[in-house]
Short mmCIF file of C-alpha atoms and ligand atoms in Angstrom, two decimals:
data_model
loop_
_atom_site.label_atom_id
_atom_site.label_comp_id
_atom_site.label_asym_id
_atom_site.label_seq_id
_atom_site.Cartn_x
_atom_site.Cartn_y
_atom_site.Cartn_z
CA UNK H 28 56.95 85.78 -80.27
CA UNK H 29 54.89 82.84 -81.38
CA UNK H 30 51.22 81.81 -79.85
CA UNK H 31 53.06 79.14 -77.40
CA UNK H 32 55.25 81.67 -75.96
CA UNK H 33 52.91 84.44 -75.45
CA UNK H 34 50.34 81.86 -73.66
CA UNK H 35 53.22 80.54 -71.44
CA UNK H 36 54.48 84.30 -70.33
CA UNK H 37 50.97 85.45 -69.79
CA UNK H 38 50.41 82.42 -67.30
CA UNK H 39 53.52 83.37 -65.58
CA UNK H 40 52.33 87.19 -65.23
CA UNK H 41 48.76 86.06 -64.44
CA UNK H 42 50.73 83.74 -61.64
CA UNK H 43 52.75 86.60 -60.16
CA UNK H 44 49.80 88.81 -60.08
CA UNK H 45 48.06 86.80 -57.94
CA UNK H 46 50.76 86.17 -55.62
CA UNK H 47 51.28 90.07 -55.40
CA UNK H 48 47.85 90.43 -54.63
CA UNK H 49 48.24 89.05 -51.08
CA UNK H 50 52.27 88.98 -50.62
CA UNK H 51 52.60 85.28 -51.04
CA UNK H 52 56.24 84.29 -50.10
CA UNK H 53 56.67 81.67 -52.20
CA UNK H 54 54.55 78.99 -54.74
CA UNK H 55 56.25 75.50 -55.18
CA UNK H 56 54.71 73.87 -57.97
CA UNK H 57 54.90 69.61 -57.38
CA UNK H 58 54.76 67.46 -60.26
CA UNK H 59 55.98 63.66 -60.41
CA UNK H 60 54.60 61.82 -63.52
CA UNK H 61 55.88 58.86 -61.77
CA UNK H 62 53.19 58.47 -58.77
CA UNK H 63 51.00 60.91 -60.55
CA UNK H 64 51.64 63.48 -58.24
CA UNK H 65 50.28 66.93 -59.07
CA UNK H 66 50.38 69.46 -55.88
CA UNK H 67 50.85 73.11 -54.93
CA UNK H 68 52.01 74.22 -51.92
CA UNK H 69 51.80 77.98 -50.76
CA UNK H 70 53.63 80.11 -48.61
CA UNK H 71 52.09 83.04 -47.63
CA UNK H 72 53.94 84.67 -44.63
CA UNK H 73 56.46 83.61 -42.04
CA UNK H 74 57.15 86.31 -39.92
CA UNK H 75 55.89 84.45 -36.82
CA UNK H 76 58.12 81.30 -38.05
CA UNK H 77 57.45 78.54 -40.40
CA UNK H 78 54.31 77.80 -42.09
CA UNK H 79 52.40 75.58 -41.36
CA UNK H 80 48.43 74.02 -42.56
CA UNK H 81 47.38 71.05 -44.26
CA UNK H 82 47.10 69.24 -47.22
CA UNK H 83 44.18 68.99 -49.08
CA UNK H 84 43.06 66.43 -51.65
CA UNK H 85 40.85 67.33 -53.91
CA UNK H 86 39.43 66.64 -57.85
CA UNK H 87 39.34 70.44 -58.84
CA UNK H 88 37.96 71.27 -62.23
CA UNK H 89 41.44 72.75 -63.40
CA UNK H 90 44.43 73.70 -62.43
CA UNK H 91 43.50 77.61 -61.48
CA UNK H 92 40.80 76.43 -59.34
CA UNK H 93 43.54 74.75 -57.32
CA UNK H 94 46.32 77.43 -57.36
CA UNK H 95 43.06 79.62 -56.41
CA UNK H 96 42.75 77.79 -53.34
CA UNK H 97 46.44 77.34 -52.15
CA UNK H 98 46.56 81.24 -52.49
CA UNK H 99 43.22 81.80 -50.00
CA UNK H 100 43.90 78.83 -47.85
CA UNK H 101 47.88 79.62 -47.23
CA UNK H 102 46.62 83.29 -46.70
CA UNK H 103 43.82 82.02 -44.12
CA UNK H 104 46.05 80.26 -41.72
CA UNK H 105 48.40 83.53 -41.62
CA UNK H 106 45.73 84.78 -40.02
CA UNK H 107 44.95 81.67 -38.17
CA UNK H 108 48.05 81.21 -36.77
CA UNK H 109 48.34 84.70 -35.94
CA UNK H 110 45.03 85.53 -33.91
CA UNK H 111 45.72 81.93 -31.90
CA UNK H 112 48.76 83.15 -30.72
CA UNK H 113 50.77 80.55 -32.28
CA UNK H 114 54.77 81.22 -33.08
CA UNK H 115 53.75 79.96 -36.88
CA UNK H 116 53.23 81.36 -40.23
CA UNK H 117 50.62 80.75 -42.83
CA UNK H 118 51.11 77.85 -45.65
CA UNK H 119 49.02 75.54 -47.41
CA UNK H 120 49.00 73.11 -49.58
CA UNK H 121 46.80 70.81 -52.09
CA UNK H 122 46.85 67.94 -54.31
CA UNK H 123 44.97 67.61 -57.38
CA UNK H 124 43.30 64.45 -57.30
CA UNK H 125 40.21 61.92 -55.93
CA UNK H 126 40.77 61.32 -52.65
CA UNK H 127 38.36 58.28 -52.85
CA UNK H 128 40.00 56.96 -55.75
CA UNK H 129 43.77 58.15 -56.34
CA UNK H 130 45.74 57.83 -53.28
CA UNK H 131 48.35 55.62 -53.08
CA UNK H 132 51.58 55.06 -50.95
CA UNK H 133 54.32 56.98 -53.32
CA UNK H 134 51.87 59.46 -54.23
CA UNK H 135 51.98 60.67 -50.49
CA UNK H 136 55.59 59.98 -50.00
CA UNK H 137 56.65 61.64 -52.95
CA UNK H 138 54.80 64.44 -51.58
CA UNK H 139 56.80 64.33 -48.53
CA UNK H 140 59.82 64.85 -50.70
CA UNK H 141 58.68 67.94 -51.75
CA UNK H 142 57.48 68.83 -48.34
CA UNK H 143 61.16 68.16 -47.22
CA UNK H 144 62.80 70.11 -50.08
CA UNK H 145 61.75 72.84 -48.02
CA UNK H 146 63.71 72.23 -45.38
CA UNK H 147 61.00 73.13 -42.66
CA UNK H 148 59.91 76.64 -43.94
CA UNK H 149 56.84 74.68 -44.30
CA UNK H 150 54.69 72.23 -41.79
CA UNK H 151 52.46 70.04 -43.40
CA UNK H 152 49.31 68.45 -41.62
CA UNK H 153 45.70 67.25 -42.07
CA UNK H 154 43.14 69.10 -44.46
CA UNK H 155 40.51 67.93 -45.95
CA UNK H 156 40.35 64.29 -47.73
CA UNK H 157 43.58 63.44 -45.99
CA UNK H 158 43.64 61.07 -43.43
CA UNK H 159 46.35 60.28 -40.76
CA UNK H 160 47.52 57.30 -42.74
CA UNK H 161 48.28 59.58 -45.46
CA UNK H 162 50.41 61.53 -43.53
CA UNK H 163 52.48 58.32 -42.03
CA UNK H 164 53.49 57.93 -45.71
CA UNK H 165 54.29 61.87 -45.64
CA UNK H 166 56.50 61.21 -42.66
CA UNK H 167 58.16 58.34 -44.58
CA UNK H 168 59.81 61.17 -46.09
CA UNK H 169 59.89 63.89 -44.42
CA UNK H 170 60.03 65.59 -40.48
CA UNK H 171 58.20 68.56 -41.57
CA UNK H 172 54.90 66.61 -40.70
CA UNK H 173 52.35 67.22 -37.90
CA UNK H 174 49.11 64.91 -37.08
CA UNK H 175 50.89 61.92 -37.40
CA UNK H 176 49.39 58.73 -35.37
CA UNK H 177 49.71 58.57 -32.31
CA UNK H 178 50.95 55.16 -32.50
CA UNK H 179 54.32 57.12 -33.91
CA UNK H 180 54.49 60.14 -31.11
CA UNK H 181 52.15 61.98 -33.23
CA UNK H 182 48.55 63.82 -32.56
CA UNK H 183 46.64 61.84 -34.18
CA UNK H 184 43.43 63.56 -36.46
CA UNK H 185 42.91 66.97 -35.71
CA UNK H 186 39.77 67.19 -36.50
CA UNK H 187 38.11 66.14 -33.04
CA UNK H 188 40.61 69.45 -31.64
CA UNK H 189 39.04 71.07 -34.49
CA UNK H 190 35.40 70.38 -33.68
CA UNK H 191 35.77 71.29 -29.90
CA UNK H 192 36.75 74.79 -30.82
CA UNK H 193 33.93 75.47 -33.61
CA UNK H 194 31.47 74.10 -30.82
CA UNK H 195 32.51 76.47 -28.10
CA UNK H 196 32.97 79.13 -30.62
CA UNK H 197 29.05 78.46 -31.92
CA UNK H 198 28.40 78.48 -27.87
CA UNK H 199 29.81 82.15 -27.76
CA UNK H 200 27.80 83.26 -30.82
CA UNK H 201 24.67 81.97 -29.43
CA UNK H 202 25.55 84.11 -25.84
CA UNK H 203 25.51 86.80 -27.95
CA UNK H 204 22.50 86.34 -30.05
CA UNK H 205 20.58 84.90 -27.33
CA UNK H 206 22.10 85.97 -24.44
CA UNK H 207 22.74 82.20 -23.56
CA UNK H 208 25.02 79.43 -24.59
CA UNK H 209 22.73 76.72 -24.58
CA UNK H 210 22.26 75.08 -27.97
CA UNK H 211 19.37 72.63 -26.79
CA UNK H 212 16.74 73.14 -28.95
CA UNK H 213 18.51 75.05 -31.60
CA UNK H 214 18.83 74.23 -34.80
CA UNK H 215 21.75 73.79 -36.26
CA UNK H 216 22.57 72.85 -40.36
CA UNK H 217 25.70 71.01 -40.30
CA UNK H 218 26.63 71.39 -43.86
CA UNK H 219 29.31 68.35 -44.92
CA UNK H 220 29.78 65.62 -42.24
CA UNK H 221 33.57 64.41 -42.91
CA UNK H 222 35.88 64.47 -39.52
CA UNK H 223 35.02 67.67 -38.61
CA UNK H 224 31.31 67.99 -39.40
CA UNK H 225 31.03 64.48 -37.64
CA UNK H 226 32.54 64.99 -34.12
CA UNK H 227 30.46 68.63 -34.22
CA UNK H 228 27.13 66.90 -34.42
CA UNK H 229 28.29 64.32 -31.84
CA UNK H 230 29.05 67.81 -29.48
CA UNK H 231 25.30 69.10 -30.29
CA UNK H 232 23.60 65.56 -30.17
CA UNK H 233 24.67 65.77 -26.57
CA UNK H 234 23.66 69.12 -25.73
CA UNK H 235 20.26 68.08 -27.39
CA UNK H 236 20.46 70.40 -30.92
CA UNK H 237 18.15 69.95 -33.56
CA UNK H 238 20.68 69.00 -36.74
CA UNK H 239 20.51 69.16 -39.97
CA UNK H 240 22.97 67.33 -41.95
CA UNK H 241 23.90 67.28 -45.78
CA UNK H 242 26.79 65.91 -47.84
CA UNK H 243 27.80 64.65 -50.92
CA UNK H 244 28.00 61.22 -49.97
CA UNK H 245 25.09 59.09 -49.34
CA UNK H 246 27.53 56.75 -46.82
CA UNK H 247 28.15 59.80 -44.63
CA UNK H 248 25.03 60.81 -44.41
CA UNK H 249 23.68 57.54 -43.54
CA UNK H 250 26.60 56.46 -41.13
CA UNK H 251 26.38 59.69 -38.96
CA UNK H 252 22.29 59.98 -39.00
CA UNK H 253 22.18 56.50 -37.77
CA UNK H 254 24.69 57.50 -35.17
CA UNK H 255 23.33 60.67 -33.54
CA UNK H 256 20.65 61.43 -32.04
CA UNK H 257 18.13 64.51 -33.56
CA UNK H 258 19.64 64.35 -36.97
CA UNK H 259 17.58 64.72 -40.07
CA UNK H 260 18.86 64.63 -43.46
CA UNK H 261 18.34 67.64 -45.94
CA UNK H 262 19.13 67.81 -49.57
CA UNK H 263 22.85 69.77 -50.54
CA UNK H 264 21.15 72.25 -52.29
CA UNK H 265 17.95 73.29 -50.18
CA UNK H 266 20.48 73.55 -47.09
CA UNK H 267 20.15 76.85 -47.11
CA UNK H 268 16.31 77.17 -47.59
CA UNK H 269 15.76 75.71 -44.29
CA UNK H 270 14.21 76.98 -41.10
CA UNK H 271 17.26 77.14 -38.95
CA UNK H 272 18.88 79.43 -35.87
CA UNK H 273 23.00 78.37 -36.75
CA UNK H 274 24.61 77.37 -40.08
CA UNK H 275 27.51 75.66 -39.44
CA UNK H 276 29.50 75.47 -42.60
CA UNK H 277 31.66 72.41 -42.22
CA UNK H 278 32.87 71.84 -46.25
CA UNK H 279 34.25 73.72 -48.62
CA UNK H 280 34.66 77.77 -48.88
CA UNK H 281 32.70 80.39 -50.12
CA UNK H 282 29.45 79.19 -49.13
CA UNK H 283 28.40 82.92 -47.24
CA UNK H 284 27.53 84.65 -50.81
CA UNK H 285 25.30 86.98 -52.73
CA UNK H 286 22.76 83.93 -53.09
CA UNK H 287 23.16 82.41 -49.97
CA UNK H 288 22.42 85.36 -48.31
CA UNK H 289 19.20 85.80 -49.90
CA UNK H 290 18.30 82.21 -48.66
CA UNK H 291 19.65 81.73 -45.44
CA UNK H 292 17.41 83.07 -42.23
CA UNK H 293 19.48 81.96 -39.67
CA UNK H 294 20.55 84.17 -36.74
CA UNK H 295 24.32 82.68 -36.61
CA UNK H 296 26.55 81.36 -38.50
CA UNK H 297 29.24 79.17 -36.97
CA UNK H 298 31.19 76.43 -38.91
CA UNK H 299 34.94 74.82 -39.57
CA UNK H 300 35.15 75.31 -43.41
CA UNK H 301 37.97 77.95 -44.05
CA UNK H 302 37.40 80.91 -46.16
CA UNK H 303 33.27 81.01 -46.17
CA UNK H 304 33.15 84.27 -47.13
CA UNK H 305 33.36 84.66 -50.88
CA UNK H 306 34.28 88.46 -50.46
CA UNK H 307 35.38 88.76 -47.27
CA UNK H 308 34.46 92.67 -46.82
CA UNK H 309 31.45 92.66 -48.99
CA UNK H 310 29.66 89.27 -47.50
CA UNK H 311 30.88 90.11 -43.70
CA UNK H 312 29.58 93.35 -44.06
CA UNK H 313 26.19 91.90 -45.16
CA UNK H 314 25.66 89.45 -42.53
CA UNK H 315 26.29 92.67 -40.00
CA UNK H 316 23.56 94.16 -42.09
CA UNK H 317 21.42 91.11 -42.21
CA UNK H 318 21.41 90.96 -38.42
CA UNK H 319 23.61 87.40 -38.96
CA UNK H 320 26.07 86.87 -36.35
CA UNK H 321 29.29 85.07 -38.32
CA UNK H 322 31.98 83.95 -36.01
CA UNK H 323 34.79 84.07 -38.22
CA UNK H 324 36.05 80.89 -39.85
CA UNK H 325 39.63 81.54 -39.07
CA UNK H 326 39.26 82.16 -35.39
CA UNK H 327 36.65 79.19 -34.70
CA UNK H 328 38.12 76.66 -36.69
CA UNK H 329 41.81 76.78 -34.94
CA UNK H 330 41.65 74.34 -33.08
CA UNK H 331 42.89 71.86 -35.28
CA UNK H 332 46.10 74.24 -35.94
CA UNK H 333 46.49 74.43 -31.93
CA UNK H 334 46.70 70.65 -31.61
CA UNK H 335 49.60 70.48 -34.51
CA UNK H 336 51.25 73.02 -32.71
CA UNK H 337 51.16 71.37 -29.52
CA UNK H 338 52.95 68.43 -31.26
CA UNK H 339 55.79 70.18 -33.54
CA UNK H 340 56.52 72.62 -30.56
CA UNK H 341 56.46 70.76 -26.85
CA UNK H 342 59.01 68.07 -26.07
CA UNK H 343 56.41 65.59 -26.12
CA UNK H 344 52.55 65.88 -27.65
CA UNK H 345 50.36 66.78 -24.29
CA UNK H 346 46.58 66.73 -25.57
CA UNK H 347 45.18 68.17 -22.24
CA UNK H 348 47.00 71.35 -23.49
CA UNK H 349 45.10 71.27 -27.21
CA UNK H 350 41.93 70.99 -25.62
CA UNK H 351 42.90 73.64 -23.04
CA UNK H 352 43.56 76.14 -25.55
CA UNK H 353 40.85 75.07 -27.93
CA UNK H 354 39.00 76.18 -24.73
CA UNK H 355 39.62 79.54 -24.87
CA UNK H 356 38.42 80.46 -28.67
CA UNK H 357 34.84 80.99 -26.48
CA UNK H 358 36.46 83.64 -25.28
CA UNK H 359 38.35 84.91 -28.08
CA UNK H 360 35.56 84.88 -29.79
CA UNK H 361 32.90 86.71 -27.32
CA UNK H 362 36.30 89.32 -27.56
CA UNK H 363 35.81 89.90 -31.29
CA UNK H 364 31.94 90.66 -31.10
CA UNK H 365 32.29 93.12 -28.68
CA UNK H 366 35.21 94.89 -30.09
CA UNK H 367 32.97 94.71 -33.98
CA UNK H 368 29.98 96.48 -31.87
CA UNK H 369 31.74 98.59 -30.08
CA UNK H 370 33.95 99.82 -33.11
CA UNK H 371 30.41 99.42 -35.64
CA UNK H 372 32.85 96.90 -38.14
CA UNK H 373 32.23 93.85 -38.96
CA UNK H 374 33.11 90.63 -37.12
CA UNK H 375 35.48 89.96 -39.91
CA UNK H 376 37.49 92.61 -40.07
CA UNK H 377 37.50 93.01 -36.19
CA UNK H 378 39.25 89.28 -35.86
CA UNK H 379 41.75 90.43 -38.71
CA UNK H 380 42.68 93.38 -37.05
CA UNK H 381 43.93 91.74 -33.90
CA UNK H 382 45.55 89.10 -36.16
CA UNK H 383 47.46 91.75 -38.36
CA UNK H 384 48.49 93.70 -35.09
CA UNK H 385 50.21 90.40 -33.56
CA UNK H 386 52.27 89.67 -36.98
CA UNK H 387 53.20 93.81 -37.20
CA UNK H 388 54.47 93.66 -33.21
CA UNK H 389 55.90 90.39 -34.13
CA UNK H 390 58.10 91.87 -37.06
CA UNK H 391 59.03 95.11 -34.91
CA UNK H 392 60.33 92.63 -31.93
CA UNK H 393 62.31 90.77 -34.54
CA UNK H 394 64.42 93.82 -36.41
CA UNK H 395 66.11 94.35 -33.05
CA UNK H 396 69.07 91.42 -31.84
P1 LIG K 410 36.55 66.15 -44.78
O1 LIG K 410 37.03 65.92 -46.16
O2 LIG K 410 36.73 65.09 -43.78
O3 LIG K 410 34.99 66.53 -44.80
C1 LIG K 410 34.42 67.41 -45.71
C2 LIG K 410 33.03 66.88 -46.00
O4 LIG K 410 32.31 67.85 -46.77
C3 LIG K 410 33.05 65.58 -46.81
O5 LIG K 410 32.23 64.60 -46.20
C4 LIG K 410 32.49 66.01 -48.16
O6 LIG K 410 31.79 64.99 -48.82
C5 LIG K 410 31.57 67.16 -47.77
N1 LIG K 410 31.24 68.08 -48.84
C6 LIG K 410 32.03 68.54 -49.84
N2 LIG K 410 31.34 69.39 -50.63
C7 LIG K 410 30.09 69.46 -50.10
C8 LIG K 410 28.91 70.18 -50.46
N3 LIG K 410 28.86 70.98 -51.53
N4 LIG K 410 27.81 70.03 -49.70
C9 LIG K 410 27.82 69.23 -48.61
N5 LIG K 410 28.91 68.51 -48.24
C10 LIG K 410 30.02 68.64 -48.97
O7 LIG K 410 37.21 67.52 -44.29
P2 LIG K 410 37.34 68.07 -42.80
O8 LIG K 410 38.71 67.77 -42.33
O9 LIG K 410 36.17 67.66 -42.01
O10 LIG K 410 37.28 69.64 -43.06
C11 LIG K 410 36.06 70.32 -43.28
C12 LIG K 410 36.30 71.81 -43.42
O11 LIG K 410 36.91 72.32 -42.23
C13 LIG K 410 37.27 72.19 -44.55
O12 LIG K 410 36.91 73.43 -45.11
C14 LIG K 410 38.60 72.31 -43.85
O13 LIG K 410 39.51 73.13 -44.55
C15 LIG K 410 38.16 72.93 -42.55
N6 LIG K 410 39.09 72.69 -41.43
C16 LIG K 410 39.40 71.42 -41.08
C17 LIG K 410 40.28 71.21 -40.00
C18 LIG K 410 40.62 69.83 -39.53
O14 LIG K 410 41.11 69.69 -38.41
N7 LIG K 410 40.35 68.79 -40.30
C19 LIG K 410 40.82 72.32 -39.33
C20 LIG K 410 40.45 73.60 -39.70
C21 LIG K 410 39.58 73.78 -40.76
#
């Protein structure tokens, strides 16, 4: 066996290992030279029916980094999908790339062919640095598309859908903490102010939060601190220094770590990002034992999830309903931190037992006719 050979079979293994880790279904690997397309998506589990999460654009530093994340987020909206009480499995998907700088028209529609090679084992949607016009070229291409404009039947950015649930979710926490809802006053470090991180701070400008905002982009930042009222701009790395009550985690993953935990001081944290946990037993288990209240990601953050359903599964798109179910993660959520105090676990692992327990009943109901 020469050098090449070896490297190429010990990708593969390292590949299937990873897959086996979490009983991933399936790994479609995308590449078009052509458009420039390079994109993974992931299928983790369908045993509540297809899968379906977004798409995410993003420059990762190589191509692990990306597979990494398929694997996590794919896994994630299993879970997701399951606690929500959705009829969906989990999948994800990403494309490697600058979503400032690379997008074009066949990139996304090529995409879409991909998407469609699938034949509707997976659902694609909105993740972060794709935008509804992105996903009109998906749907060029493909019916296995969700958040679509609503100038073609569609509904439109989640994000807003999104938002509404983290904020009533954050509400819950604070009940709990405080033994009120009210967020006037509190303050709250919005970490990454894109769609979702936006229409949260417009939610706790109104309620009269204190917010602190960073980002990686000087444009956001400006835009939405010009926009709200109470907002103050903090630098992306002291974030987590600051005097706060609520970190809401509204970027990327695996923010709640070993470090961060030495920093942060707040009583709550309550954000959008999927997968904040670096370790999910090790860091949940340290918040519990820091006295930190963490809503989990995958039970706040659903709302999003719950307005693509509403489109791909009624007759025709009704947003009262999204907003009425979005609703309801307050209590959901007030569910799980009773049920982690009264069973001394972590919030974590209380929200994935529930979640687990739907897709086990959910395979029993389906082995009989
Ligand atoms: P987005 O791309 O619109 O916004 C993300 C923002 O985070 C951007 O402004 C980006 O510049 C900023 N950012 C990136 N790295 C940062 C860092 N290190 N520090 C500070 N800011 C940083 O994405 P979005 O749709 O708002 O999604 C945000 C998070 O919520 C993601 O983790 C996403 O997976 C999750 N989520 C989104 C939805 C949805 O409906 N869009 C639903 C569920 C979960």
């Amino acid at each position: 066996m020469d050098v090449k050979t070896l490297n190429q079979s010990q990708t593969t293994t390292e590949v299937f290992s990873q897959l086996a880790e979490n009983n991933h279904e399936q790994v479609v690997f995308c590449n078009d030279p052509a458009t420039g397309l390079k994109a993974i998506i992931a299928i983790h589990n369908t045993v509540l029916g297809p899968a379906a999460g977004g798409t995410r654009m993003w420059l990762y530093n190589n191509e692990a980094e990306a597979l990494k994340d398929v694997l996590r987020l794919s896994r994630g909206m299993t879970y997701k999908n399951a606690i929500s009480g959705l009829n969906i499995g989990g999948g994800k998907a990403v494309i490697i790339g600058d979503a400032r700088r690379q997008k074009t028209e066949m990139l996304f529609r090529s995409f879409g062919k991909f998407v469609n090679s699938l034949n509707g084992k997976y659902i694609t949607a909105e993740d972060v640095g794709i935008t509804t016009q992105d996903i009109e070229y998906i749907a060029m291409e493909t019916p296995h598309v969700a958040g679509k404009p609503e100038s073609l039947q569609g509904s439109g950015d989640p994000s807003p859908v999104t938002a509404y649930g983290v904020y009533v979710g954050m509400k819950a926490a604070a009940k709990k903490a405080y033994g009120s809802d009210r967020l006037t006053g509190k303050k709250v470090a919005v970490q990454g102010v894109g769609h979702v991180g936006e229409y949260l701070v417009g939610h706790l400008a109104k309620e009269g939060a204190t917010i602190y905002i960073a980002d990686i982009y000087e444009d956001r930042l400006k835009e939405v601190s010009e926009k709200y009222d109470n907002v103050v701009v903090v630098d992306k790395e002291a974030i987590y220094d600051i005097d706060m009550d609520i970190y809401a985690p509204c970027a990327l993953g695996a923010t709640i770590n070993d470090e961060t935990l030495t920093q942060l001081k707040c009583k709550i944290i309550a954000g959008a990002a999927n997968n904040q946990l670096k370790n999910e037993q090790v860091h949940a288990d340290l918040c519990r034992k820091k006295g930190i209240l963490y809503a989990p990601d995958f039970l706040i953050n659903a709302g999003g999830i719950m307005n693509v359903f509403c489109e791909i599964s009624l007759p025709v798109y009704n947003r009262q309903r999204a907003y009425e179910q979005a609703e309801r993660i307050y209590d959901y959520t007030l569910n799980i931190f009773e049920t982690a105090e009264k069973e001394q676990i972590n919030t974590h692992e209380a929200a994935m037992r529930i979640a687990k327990e739907r897709i086990r009943a959910a395979a029993t109901l389906k082995a009989t006719f």
